[in-house]
Coordinates of N, CA and C in Angstrom, one line a residue:
X1 N -56.4 1.2 37.1 CA -55.7 0.5 36.2 C -54.2 0.3 36.6
X2 N -53.7 -1.1 36.5 CA -52.4 -1.5 36.9 C -51.9 -2.0 35.6
X3 N -50.8 -1.3 34.9 CA -50.3 -1.8 33.6 C -49.5 -3.1 34.0
X4 N -49.2 -3.4 35.1 CA -48.5 -5.0 35.2 C -49.4 -5.8 34.8
X5 N -50.8 -5.7 34.8 CA -51.7 -6.6 34.2 C -51.7 -7.1 32.9
X6 N -51.2 -5.9 32.1 CA -51.3 -6.0 30.6 C -50.0 -6.0 29.9
X7 N -49.7 -6.5 28.8 CA -48.3 -6.6 28.1 C -48.5 -5.8 26.6
X8 N -49.7 -5.5 26.2 CA -49.9 -5.0 25.0 C -51.1 -3.8 24.9
X9 N -51.0 -2.8 24.0 CA -51.8 -1.8 24.0 C -52.2 -1.7 22.4
X10 N -53.5 -1.9 22.1 CA -54.0 -1.9 20.9 C -54.8 -0.5 20.5
X11 N -54.2 0.5 19.8 CA -54.9 1.6 19.6 C -55.6 1.8 18.2
X12 N -56.8 2.2 18.3 CA -57.4 2.7 17.2 C -56.4 4.3 16.8
X13 N -56.7 4.4 15.5 CA -55.8 5.7 15.2 C -56.8 7.1 15.2
X14 N -57.6 7.1 14.3 CA -58.4 8.2 14.0 C -59.2 8.5 15.3
X15 N -58.9 9.6 16.1 CA -59.6 9.9 17.3 C -59.0 9.4 18.5
X16 N -58.1 8.6 18.5 CA -57.4 8.1 19.5 C -56.0 8.6 19.6
X17 N -55.0 8.3 18.5 CA -53.8 8.8 18.4 C -53.6 10.0 17.7
X18 N -54.4 10.4 16.6 CA -54.4 11.6 16.0 C -56.0 12.1 15.6
X19 N -56.2 13.6 15.5 CA -57.4 14.0 15.4 C -57.7 14.0 14.0
X20 N -57.3 13.0 13.2 CA -57.9 12.6 11.8 C -59.3 12.3 11.7
X21 N -60.0 11.9 12.8 CA -61.4 11.8 12.6 C -61.9 13.0 12.3
X22 N -61.6 14.2 12.5 CA -62.2 15.4 12.2 C -61.8 15.6 10.7
X23 N -60.7 15.1 10.2 CA -60.6 15.2 8.5 C -61.4 14.1 8.0
X24 N -61.6 13.1 8.6 CA -62.6 11.9 8.1 C -64.2 12.5 8.0
X25 N -64.2 13.2 9.0 CA -65.6 13.7 9.3 C -66.0 14.6 8.3
X26 N -65.0 15.7 7.9 CA -65.3 16.7 6.8 C -65.2 16.0 5.5
X27 N -64.4 15.0 5.2 CA -64.4 14.5 4.0 C -65.8 13.7 3.7
X28 N -66.3 12.9 4.8 CA -67.5 12.4 4.7 C -68.8 13.2 4.3
X29 N -68.7 14.5 5.1 CA -69.8 15.5 5.1 C -69.7 15.9 3.5
X30 N -68.5 16.3 3.0 CA -68.5 16.8 1.7 C -69.1 15.7 0.6
X31 N -68.5 14.6 0.7 CA -69.0 13.5 -0.1 C -70.5 13.3 -0.2
X32 N -70.9 13.0 1.0 CA -72.5 12.6 1.1 C -73.2 13.8 0.7
X33 N -73.2 15.0 1.3 CA -73.8 16.1 1.1 C -74.0 16.5 -0.4
X34 N -72.7 16.5 -1.3 CA -72.8 16.5 -2.5 C -73.6 15.6 -3.3
X35 N -73.4 14.2 -2.7 CA -74.2 13.2 -3.3 C -75.7 13.5 -3.2
X36 N -76.0 13.8 -1.9 CA -77.6 13.9 -1.6 C -77.9 15.3 -2.6
X37 N -77.4 16.3 -2.6 CA -77.9 17.5 -3.3 C -78.1 17.0 -4.9
X38 N -77.0 16.3 -5.3 CA -77.1 15.9 -6.9 C -78.3 15.0 -7.0
X39 N -78.9 14.3 -5.9 CA -80.1 13.3 -6.2 C -81.3 14.2 -5.9
X40 N -81.1 15.5 -5.4 CA -82.4 16.4 -4.9 C -83.0 15.9 -3.6
X41 N -82.1 15.2 -2.5 CA -82.5 14.9 -1.4 C -82.4 15.9 -0.4
X42 N -83.5 16.4 0.1 CA -83.5 17.6 1.1 C -82.9 17.4 2.4
X43 N -83.0 16.2 3.0 CA -82.4 16.0 4.5 C -81.0 15.7 4.2
X44 N -80.0 16.7 5.0 CA -78.6 16.6 4.6 C -78.0 15.6 5.8
X45 N -76.8 15.2 5.3 CA -76.1 14.3 6.1 C -75.4 15.2 7.3
X46 N -75.5 14.6 8.5 CA -75.0 15.6 9.6 C -73.9 14.8 10.4
X47 N -73.3 15.6 11.4 CA -72.2 14.7 12.2 C -73.0 13.7 13.1
X48 N -74.4 13.8 13.4 CA -74.9 12.8 14.0 C -74.9 11.4 13.3
X49 N -75.2 11.7 11.9 CA -75.1 10.3 11.0 C -73.7 9.9 11.0
X50 N -72.7 10.7 11.0 CA -71.4 10.1 11.2 C -71.3 9.0 12.4
X51 N -71.6 9.6 13.5 CA -71.2 8.8 14.8 C -72.4 7.5 14.7
X52 N -73.4 7.6 14.1 CA -74.6 6.6 14.1 C -74.0 5.4 13.1
X53 N -73.7 5.9 11.9 CA -73.7 5.0 10.7 C -72.2 4.8 10.2
X54 N -71.1 5.7 10.4 CA -69.9 5.8 9.9 C -68.8 5.3 10.6
X55 N -68.9 6.2 11.8 CA -67.6 6.0 12.6 C -67.2 4.9 13.0
X56 N -65.8 4.5 12.7 CA -65.1 3.5 13.1 C -65.2 2.2 12.1
X57 N -66.1 2.2 11.2 CA -66.4 1.2 10.1 C -65.6 1.3 9.1
X58 N -65.2 0.0 8.1 CA -64.5 0.1 7.0 C -65.3 1.1 6.2
X59 N -64.5 1.6 5.2 CA -65.2 2.8 4.4 C -66.6 2.3 3.6
X60 N -66.4 1.1 2.9 CA -67.6 0.9 2.1 C -68.8 0.5 3.0
X61 N -68.4 0.0 4.0 CA -69.5 -0.4 5.2 C -70.2 0.9 5.7
X62 N -69.3 1.9 5.9 CA -69.9 3.3 6.2 C -70.8 3.5 5.2
X63 N -70.4 3.7 3.9 CA -71.2 4.1 2.7 C -72.7 3.4 2.7
X64 N -72.5 2.1 3.0 CA -73.6 1.2 2.9 C -74.6 1.6 4.1
X65 N -74.2 1.6 5.3 CA -74.9 1.9 6.5 C -75.7 3.4 6.4
X66 N -74.9 4.2 5.9 CA -75.6 5.7 5.6 C -76.6 5.6 4.7
X67 N -76.4 4.9 3.7 CA -77.5 4.9 2.5 C -78.6 4.2 2.7
X68 N -78.6 3.2 3.6 CA -79.4 2.4 4.1 C -80.5 3.2 5.0
X69 N -79.8 4.2 5.8 CA -80.4 5.1 6.7 C -81.4 5.9 5.9
X70 N -81.2 6.2 4.6 CA -82.0 7.2 3.7 C -82.8 6.4 2.8
X71 N -82.8 5.1 2.9 CA -83.4 4.1 1.8 C -83.0 4.1 0.5
X72 N -81.7 4.5 0.4 CA -81.0 4.6 -1.0 C -80.1 3.4 -1.2
X73 N -80.4 2.7 -2.4 CA -79.8 1.4 -2.8 C -78.8 1.9 -3.9
X74 N -77.8 1.4 -3.9 CA -76.8 1.6 -5.0 C -76.1 0.3 -5.3
X75 N -75.7 0.0 -6.7 CA -74.9 -1.1 -6.9 C -73.7 -1.1 -6.1
X76 N -73.0 -2.3 -5.8 CA -71.7 -2.4 -4.9 C -70.8 -1.8 -5.6
X77 N -70.7 -2.3 -7.0 CA -69.2 -1.9 -7.6 C -68.0 -2.6 -6.9
X78 N -67.0 -2.1 -7.3 CA -65.8 -2.9 -6.7 C -64.6 -1.5 -6.6
X79 N -63.7 -2.0 -5.7 CA -62.7 -1.1 -5.4 C -62.0 -0.2 -6.5
X80 N -62.1 -0.8 -7.8 CA -61.4 0.0 -9.0 C -62.2 1.0 -9.6
X81 N -63.6 1.2 -8.9 CA -64.4 2.2 -9.5 C -63.9 3.6 -9.5
X82 N -64.1 4.3 -10.4 CA -63.8 5.6 -10.3 C -64.5 6.5 -9.3
X83 N -64.0 7.6 -9.1 CA -64.9 8.5 -8.2 C -66.2 8.9 -8.3
X84 N -66.1 9.0 -9.9 CA -67.5 9.4 -10.6 C -68.5 8.5 -10.4
X85 N -68.2 7.0 -10.2 CA -69.5 6.0 -10.1 C -70.4 6.3 -9.1
X86 N -71.5 6.0 -9.3 CA -72.6 6.1 -8.5 C -72.9 4.7 -7.9
X87 N -71.9 4.1 -7.3 CA -71.8 2.9 -6.6 C -71.3 3.0 -5.3
X88 N -71.4 2.0 -4.4 CA -71.0 2.2 -2.9 C -69.4 2.4 -2.9
X89 N -68.8 1.7 -3.8 CA -67.3 1.5 -4.0 C -67.1 3.0 -4.4
X90 N -67.6 3.5 -5.5 CA -67.5 4.8 -6.1 C -67.5 5.8 -5.2
X91 N -68.6 5.8 -4.2 CA -68.7 6.8 -3.2 C -67.6 7.0 -2.2
X92 N -67.2 5.5 -1.9 CA -66.1 5.5 -0.6 C -64.9 5.9 -1.5
X93 N -64.5 5.6 -2.6 CA -63.4 6.2 -3.3 C -63.4 7.6 -3.3
X94 N -64.5 8.3 -3.4 CA -64.7 9.7 -3.5 C -64.3 10.3 -2.3
X95 N -65.0 9.8 -1.2 CA -64.5 10.2 0.1 C -63.0 10.2 0.4
X96 N -62.3 9.0 -0.1 CA -61.0 8.8 0.4 C -60.2 9.9 -0.4
X97 N -60.4 10.3 -1.7 CA -60.0 11.4 -2.5 C -60.1 12.6 -1.6
X98 N -61.3 12.8 -1.1 CA -61.3 14.1 -0.3 C -60.6 14.1 1.0
X99 N -60.3 13.0 1.4 CA -59.6 12.9 2.6 C -58.1 13.2 2.5
X100 N -57.8 12.4 1.4 CA -56.2 12.4 1.1 C -55.7 14.1 0.8
X101 N -56.7 14.7 0.0 CA -56.5 16.1 -0.5 C -56.3 17.0 0.9
X102 N -57.2 16.7 1.9 CA -57.1 17.6 3.1 C -55.9 17.2 4.0
X103 N -55.7 16.0 4.1 CA -54.5 15.6 4.9 C -53.2 16.1 4.1
X104 N -53.1 16.2 2.6 CA -51.9 16.6 2.1 C -51.8 18.2 2.3
X105 N -53.0 18.9 2.2 CA -52.8 20.5 2.4 C -52.7 20.7 3.8
X106 N -53.1 20.0 5.1 CA -53.2 20.5 6.2 C -52.4 19.7 7.2
X107 N -51.9 18.3 6.8 CA -51.0 17.6 7.6 C -51.8 17.2 8.8
X108 N -51.1 16.5 9.7 CA -51.8 16.2 11.0 C -50.9 16.1 12.3
X109 N -51.3 16.7 13.4 CA -50.6 16.6 14.7 C -51.3 15.8 15.5
X110 N -50.4 14.8 16.2 CA -51.1 13.8 17.2 C -51.6 14.6 18.3
X111 N -52.5 13.9 19.1 CA -52.8 14.5 20.3 C -51.8 14.4 21.4
X112 N -51.4 15.4 22.1 CA -50.3 15.5 23.1 C -50.5 14.3 24.0
X113 N -51.7 14.2 24.5 CA -51.8 13.3 25.7 C -51.6 11.8 25.1
X114 N -51.9 11.5 24.0 CA -51.8 10.2 23.3 C -50.3 10.1 23.0
X115 N -49.6 11.1 22.6 CA -48.0 10.8 22.5 C -47.4 10.5 23.9
X116 N -47.8 11.3 24.8 CA -47.1 11.0 26.2 C -47.3 9.7 26.8
X117 N -48.8 9.0 26.3 CA -48.8 7.4 26.9 C -48.2 6.6 26.0
X118 N -48.0 6.8 24.6 CA -47.3 6.1 23.8 C -45.8 6.0 24.0
X119 N -45.3 7.2 24.3 CA -43.8 7.2 24.5 C -43.7 6.7 26.1
X120 N -44.6 6.7 27.2 CA -44.4 6.1 28.4 C -44.4 4.8 28.4
X121 N -45.3 4.3 27.4 CA -45.5 2.8 27.4 C -44.3 2.1 26.4
X122 N -43.8 2.9 25.5 CA -42.7 2.4 24.8 C -41.4 2.2 25.7
X123 N -41.2 3.1 26.9 CA -40.4 3.0 27.6 C -40.5 2.0 28.7
X124 N -41.5 1.7 29.0 CA -42.1 0.7 29.7 C -41.8 -0.9 29.1
X125 N -41.8 -0.9 27.7 CA -41.7 -2.1 27.0 C -43.0 -2.8 26.7
X126 N -44.1 -2.0 26.8 CA -45.4 -2.4 26.5 C -45.5 -2.6 24.8
X127 N -46.0 -3.7 24.3 CA -46.1 -4.0 22.8 C -47.1 -3.1 22.5
X128 N -47.3 -2.5 21.1 CA -48.1 -1.7 20.8 C -48.5 -1.9 19.2
X129 N -49.8 -1.6 18.7 CA -50.1 -1.9 17.4 C -51.4 -1.2 17.3
X130 N -51.5 -0.6 15.9 CA -52.6 0.3 15.4 C -53.4 -0.9 14.8
X131 N -54.8 -0.5 15.2 CA -55.8 -1.2 14.8 C -56.9 -0.4 14.2
X132 N -56.9 0.1 12.7 CA -57.7 1.0 12.3 C -58.4 0.5 11.0
X133 N -59.6 1.2 10.8 CA -60.6 0.9 9.7 C -59.9 1.6 8.5
X134 N -59.3 2.8 8.7 CA -58.7 3.4 7.6 C -57.6 2.6 7.0
X135 N -57.7 2.8 5.4 CA -56.6 2.3 4.8 C -55.5 3.1 4.6
X136 N -55.8 4.3 5.2 CA -54.7 5.5 5.2 C -53.8 5.2 6.6
X137 N -53.8 4.2 7.3 CA -53.1 4.4 8.6 C -51.7 4.7 8.6
X138 N -51.0 4.0 7.9 CA -49.6 4.0 7.7 C -49.2 5.5 7.3
X139 N -49.9 6.0 6.2 CA -49.5 7.5 5.7 C -50.0 8.3 6.9
X140 N -51.1 8.3 7.7 CA -51.3 9.1 8.8 C -50.2 9.0 9.7
X141 N -49.9 7.8 10.4 CA -48.8 7.8 11.2 C -47.5 8.4 10.7
X142 N -47.1 8.1 9.6 CA -46.0 8.9 9.0 C -45.8 10.3 9.0
X143 N -47.1 11.0 8.7 CA -47.2 12.2 8.5 C -47.3 12.8 10.0
X144 N -47.6 12.0 11.1 CA -47.8 12.3 12.5 C -46.5 12.2 13.2
X145 N -45.4 11.6 12.6 CA -44.0 11.3 13.4 C -44.3 10.2 14.4
X146 N -45.2 9.1 14.2 CA -45.4 8.4 15.2 C -45.1 6.9 14.7
X147 N -44.9 6.6 13.5 CA -45.1 5.2 13.1 C -43.9 4.3 13.6
X148 N -42.9 4.8 14.0 CA -41.7 3.9 14.8 C -42.3 3.2 15.9
X149 N -43.5 3.8 16.7 CA -43.7 3.0 17.7 C -44.6 1.8 17.6
X150 N -45.1 1.7 16.4 CA -46.0 0.6 15.9 C -45.5 -0.3 14.9
X151 N -44.9 -1.5 15.2 CA -44.2 -2.5 14.5 C -45.7 -3.4 13.8
X152 N -46.7 -3.3 14.4 CA -47.9 -3.9 13.9 C -48.8 -2.9 13.5
X153 N -49.3 -3.1 12.4 CA -50.4 -2.1 11.9 C -51.4 -2.8 11.1
X154 N -52.9 -3.1 11.7 CA -53.7 -3.7 10.9 C -54.7 -2.8 10.5
X155 N -54.7 -2.2 9.4 CA -55.5 -1.1 8.7 C -56.6 -1.9 7.9
X156 N -57.5 -1.0 7.5 CA -58.5 -1.4 6.3 C -58.0 -2.3 5.1
X157 N -56.8 -1.6 4.9 CA -56.2 -2.2 3.6 C -55.7 -3.7 3.8
X158 N -54.8 -3.8 5.0 CA -54.6 -5.4 5.5 C -55.9 -6.3 5.7
X159 N -56.9 -5.6 6.4 CA -58.0 -6.4 6.7 C -58.6 -6.9 5.4
X160 N -58.7 -6.1 4.4 CA -59.3 -6.2 3.0 C -58.6 -7.4 2.4
X161 N -57.3 -7.2 2.3 CA -56.5 -8.2 1.5 C -56.3 -9.7 2.2
X162 N -56.7 -9.5 3.7 CA -56.6 -11.0 4.3 C -57.9 -11.4 4.7
X163 N -59.0 -10.7 4.3 CA -60.5 -11.3 4.7 C -60.9 -11.1 5.9
X164 N -60.3 -10.1 6.8 CA -60.5 -10.0 8.1 C -61.9 -9.1 8.1
X165 N -63.1 -9.6 9.1 CA -64.2 -8.7 9.2 C -63.8 -7.5 10.0
X166 N -64.4 -6.3 9.4 CA -64.1 -5.1 10.4 C -65.1 -4.8 11.4
X167 N -64.6 -3.8 12.3 CA -65.4 -3.5 13.4 C -66.8 -3.2 13.1
X168 N -67.7 -3.6 13.8 CA -67.5 -4.0 15.2 C -67.4 -5.5 15.7
X169 N -67.0 -6.3 14.5 CA -66.2 -7.6 14.6 C -64.9 -7.5 15.5
X170 N -64.4 -8.5 16.2 CA -63.3 -8.2 16.8 C -62.0 -8.7 16.1
X171 N -62.3 -9.4 14.8 CA -61.2 -9.9 14.1 C -59.7 -9.1 13.9
X172 N -60.0 -7.8 13.6 CA -58.7 -7.2 13.7 C -57.9 -6.8 14.8
X173 N -58.7 -6.7 15.8 CA -58.0 -6.7 17.0 C -57.5 -7.8 17.6
X174 N -58.0 -8.9 17.4 CA -57.3 -10.3 17.6 C -56.2 -10.7 16.8
X175 N -56.3 -10.1 15.4 CA -55.2 -10.2 14.7 C -53.8 -9.7 15.2
X176 N -54.1 -8.3 15.5 CA -53.0 -7.4 16.1 C -52.4 -8.2 17.3
X177 N -53.1 -8.5 18.3 CA -52.7 -9.3 19.6 C -51.9 -10.6 19.1
X178 N -52.4 -11.3 18.3 CA -51.8 -12.4 17.8 C -50.4 -12.1 17.2
X179 N -50.3 -11.1 16.3 CA -49.0 -10.8 15.8 C -48.0 -10.3 16.8
X180 N -48.5 -9.7 17.7 CA -47.7 -9.1 18.9 C -47.1 -10.4 19.8
X181 N -48.0 -11.4 19.7 CA -47.6 -12.5 20.5 C -48.0 -12.5 21.8
X182 N -49.2 -11.8 22.2 CA -49.9 -11.4 23.3 C -51.2 -11.9 23.5
X183 N -51.6 -12.8 24.5 CA -52.9 -13.2 24.8 C -54.0 -12.0 24.8
X184 N -55.2 -12.1 24.4 CA -56.1 -10.9 24.3 C -56.4 -10.8 25.7
X185 N -56.4 -11.5 26.7 CA -56.7 -11.0 28.0 C -55.5 -10.2 28.7
X186 N -54.4 -10.2 28.1 CA -53.2 -9.4 28.5 C -53.2 -8.1 27.5
X187 N -54.0 -7.8 26.9 CA -54.0 -6.6 25.8 C -55.2 -5.7 26.1
X188 N -55.0 -4.3 26.2 CA -55.9 -3.4 26.3 C -56.2 -2.5 24.9
X189 N -57.6 -2.3 24.7 CA -58.1 -1.8 23.7 C -58.4 -0.3 23.8
X190 N -57.9 0.6 23.1 CA -58.0 1.9 23.1 C -59.0 2.3 21.8
X191 N -60.3 3.0 22.2 CA -61.3 3.4 21.0 C -61.9 4.4 21.2
X192 N -62.4 5.2 20.3 CA -63.2 6.3 20.4 C -64.6 6.1 19.6
X193 N -64.7 5.0 19.0 CA -65.9 4.8 18.2 C -66.7 3.7 18.8
X194 N -68.1 3.8 18.7 CA -69.0 2.8 19.4 C -68.7 1.4 18.8
X195 N -68.5 1.4 17.5 CA -68.2 0.1 16.7 C -66.9 -0.5 17.2
X196 N -66.0 0.5 17.6 CA -64.6 -0.1 18.1 C -64.6 -0.6 19.5
X197 N -65.3 0.0 20.5 CA -65.6 -0.4 21.7 C -66.3 -1.6 21.7
X198 N -67.1 -1.9 20.8 CA -68.2 -3.2 20.6 C -67.3 -4.1 20.1
X199 N -66.2 -3.8 19.2 CA -65.3 -4.9 18.8 C -64.3 -5.4 19.9
X200 N -64.0 -4.4 20.9 CA -63.2 -4.9 22.1 C -63.9 -5.7 23.0
X201 N -65.1 -5.4 23.2 CA -65.8 -6.4 24.1 C -66.3 -7.5 23.5
X202 N -66.3 -7.6 22.2 CA -66.8 -8.9 21.5 C -65.6 -9.8 21.4
X203 N -64.2 -9.2 21.6 CA -63.2 -10.0 21.5 C -62.7 -10.6 22.8
X204 N -63.3 -10.0 23.9 CA -63.0 -10.4 25.4 C -61.7 -9.9 25.7
X205 N -61.1 -8.7 25.5 CA -59.9 -8.4 25.9 C -59.7 -8.0 27.3
X206 N -58.7 -7.9 27.8 CA -58.4 -7.6 29.3 C -58.9 -6.4 29.6
X207 N -59.0 -5.2 28.9 CA -59.5 -4.0 29.2 C -59.8 -3.3 27.8
X208 N -61.0 -2.5 27.9 CA -61.5 -1.7 26.7 C -61.5 -0.3 27.3
X209 N -60.9 0.5 26.7 CA -60.8 2.2 27.2 C -61.5 2.8 26.1
X210 N -62.6 3.6 26.7 CA -63.3 4.3 25.6 C -62.8 5.7 25.8
X211 N -62.2 6.4 24.6 CA -61.7 7.8 24.5 C -63.0 8.7 24.1
X212 N -63.3 9.5 24.9 CA -64.5 10.2 24.4 C -64.1 11.6 23.7
X213 N -64.4 11.5 22.4 CA -64.0 12.7 21.5 C -65.5 13.4 21.0
X214 N -66.4 13.1 21.6 CA -67.6 13.8 21.4 C -68.9 12.7 21.3
X215 N -68.5 11.5 21.2 CA -69.8 10.4 21.1 C -70.7 10.1 22.5
X216 N -69.9 10.6 23.5 CA -70.4 10.3 24.8 C -70.0 9.3 25.7
X217 N -69.8 9.6 27.0 CA -69.5 8.5 27.9 C -70.4 7.4 28.0
X218 N -71.7 7.7 28.1 CA -72.7 6.8 28.3 C -72.8 5.9 27.2
X219 N -72.7 6.4 25.9 CA -72.7 5.5 24.7 C -71.5 4.6 24.8
X220 N -70.5 5.1 25.0 CA -69.2 4.2 25.1 C -69.4 3.2 25.9
X221 N -69.8 3.4 27.2 CA -69.9 2.3 28.1 C -71.0 1.3 27.6
X222 N -72.1 1.8 27.1 CA -73.4 1.1 26.8 C -72.6 0.1 25.6
X223 N -71.7 0.5 24.9 CA -71.3 -0.4 23.8 C -70.0 -1.1 24.0
X224 N -69.5 -1.2 25.4 CA -68.5 -2.0 25.7 C -67.3 -1.4 26.4
X225 N -67.2 -0.3 26.6 CA -65.9 0.4 27.2 C -66.2 -0.1 28.8
X226 N -65.0 -0.4 29.2 CA -64.7 -0.7 30.8 C -64.6 0.8 31.4
X227 N -63.7 1.4 30.9 CA -63.7 2.9 31.5 C -63.7 3.8 30.4
X228 N -63.9 5.1 30.7 CA -63.8 6.2 29.6 C -63.1 7.4 30.1
X229 N -62.2 7.8 29.2 CA -61.3 8.9 29.4 C -61.7 9.8 28.4
X230 N -61.3 11.3 28.8 CA -61.4 12.3 27.7 C -60.0 12.4 27.0
X231 N -58.8 12.1 27.6 CA -57.7 12.4 27.1 C -56.8 11.2 27.7
X232 N -55.9 10.5 26.8 CA -54.9 9.5 27.3 C -54.1 9.9 28.3
X233 N -53.6 11.3 28.4 CA -52.7 11.7 29.4 C -53.3 11.5 30.7
X234 N -54.6 11.2 31.0 CA -55.2 10.7 32.2 C -54.5 9.3 32.8
X235 N -54.3 8.5 31.6 CA -53.8 7.1 32.1 C -52.3 7.1 32.2
X236 N -51.5 8.3 31.8 CA -50.2 8.5 32.3 C -50.1 8.7 33.7
X237 N -50.8 9.8 34.2 CA -51.0 10.4 35.6 C -51.5 9.2 36.3
X238 N -52.6 8.6 35.9 CA -53.4 7.7 37.0 C -52.5 6.2 37.2
X239 N -51.6 5.9 36.2 CA -51.1 4.7 36.4 C -49.7 4.9 37.0
X240 N -49.1 6.0 36.9 CA -48.0 6.5 37.2 C -46.7 5.9 36.4
X241 N -47.2 5.6 35.1 CA -46.2 5.2 34.1 C -45.6 6.8 33.4
X242 N -44.3 6.7 33.3 CA -43.7 8.0 32.9 C -42.7 7.8 31.7
X243 N -42.5 8.6 30.9 CA -41.5 8.3 29.8 C -40.2 8.7 30.2

């Protein structure tokens, strides 16, 4: 990989910059398993369900996808639904409450390897953006002390307000590249989710880097990653970029 071929880096947040994917996983687990128990469903929600139906998708899409896997249909509701509502929106809002509680109690520390790459690219002058399905992206970046590196943030909040399709559609990544003023062919996408690497491939970006935090190298490549790393520190070492 030669950074001279690229002018921008478009990072997913959860699982790429910060280990908040673990917090999201715990929040989804609590919400879905509480819901299933209340309905008398014996088959529990598992981590495999997270990677298959939820990971990387906008919140309500994740709810809808998992429920469909269990042949459960709920009314859509809307974003103003209370957390007690038995609707797609209500369950999504319940999950968000659980996430915010865990984040407030435990905070978040970014991956050291990701910090090293971001700081190296900032020194180099590479433009950077965050492209996240999470509506909490700015709060997470602030908590992690990383927000100053990302003048462009396209989160689930902005995507919803502007009618941008979520991952695996490429729209949010394309929007971020446009805001940075960089052609897609000169931008690198960094993703740990299958829906995210699929979005990068669908957008025909210059390079799609899969970050394997548990989903598996083969699955990331099959869904669109050009290369896969276990930690972004590898790209600091391999490219010779230094902070």
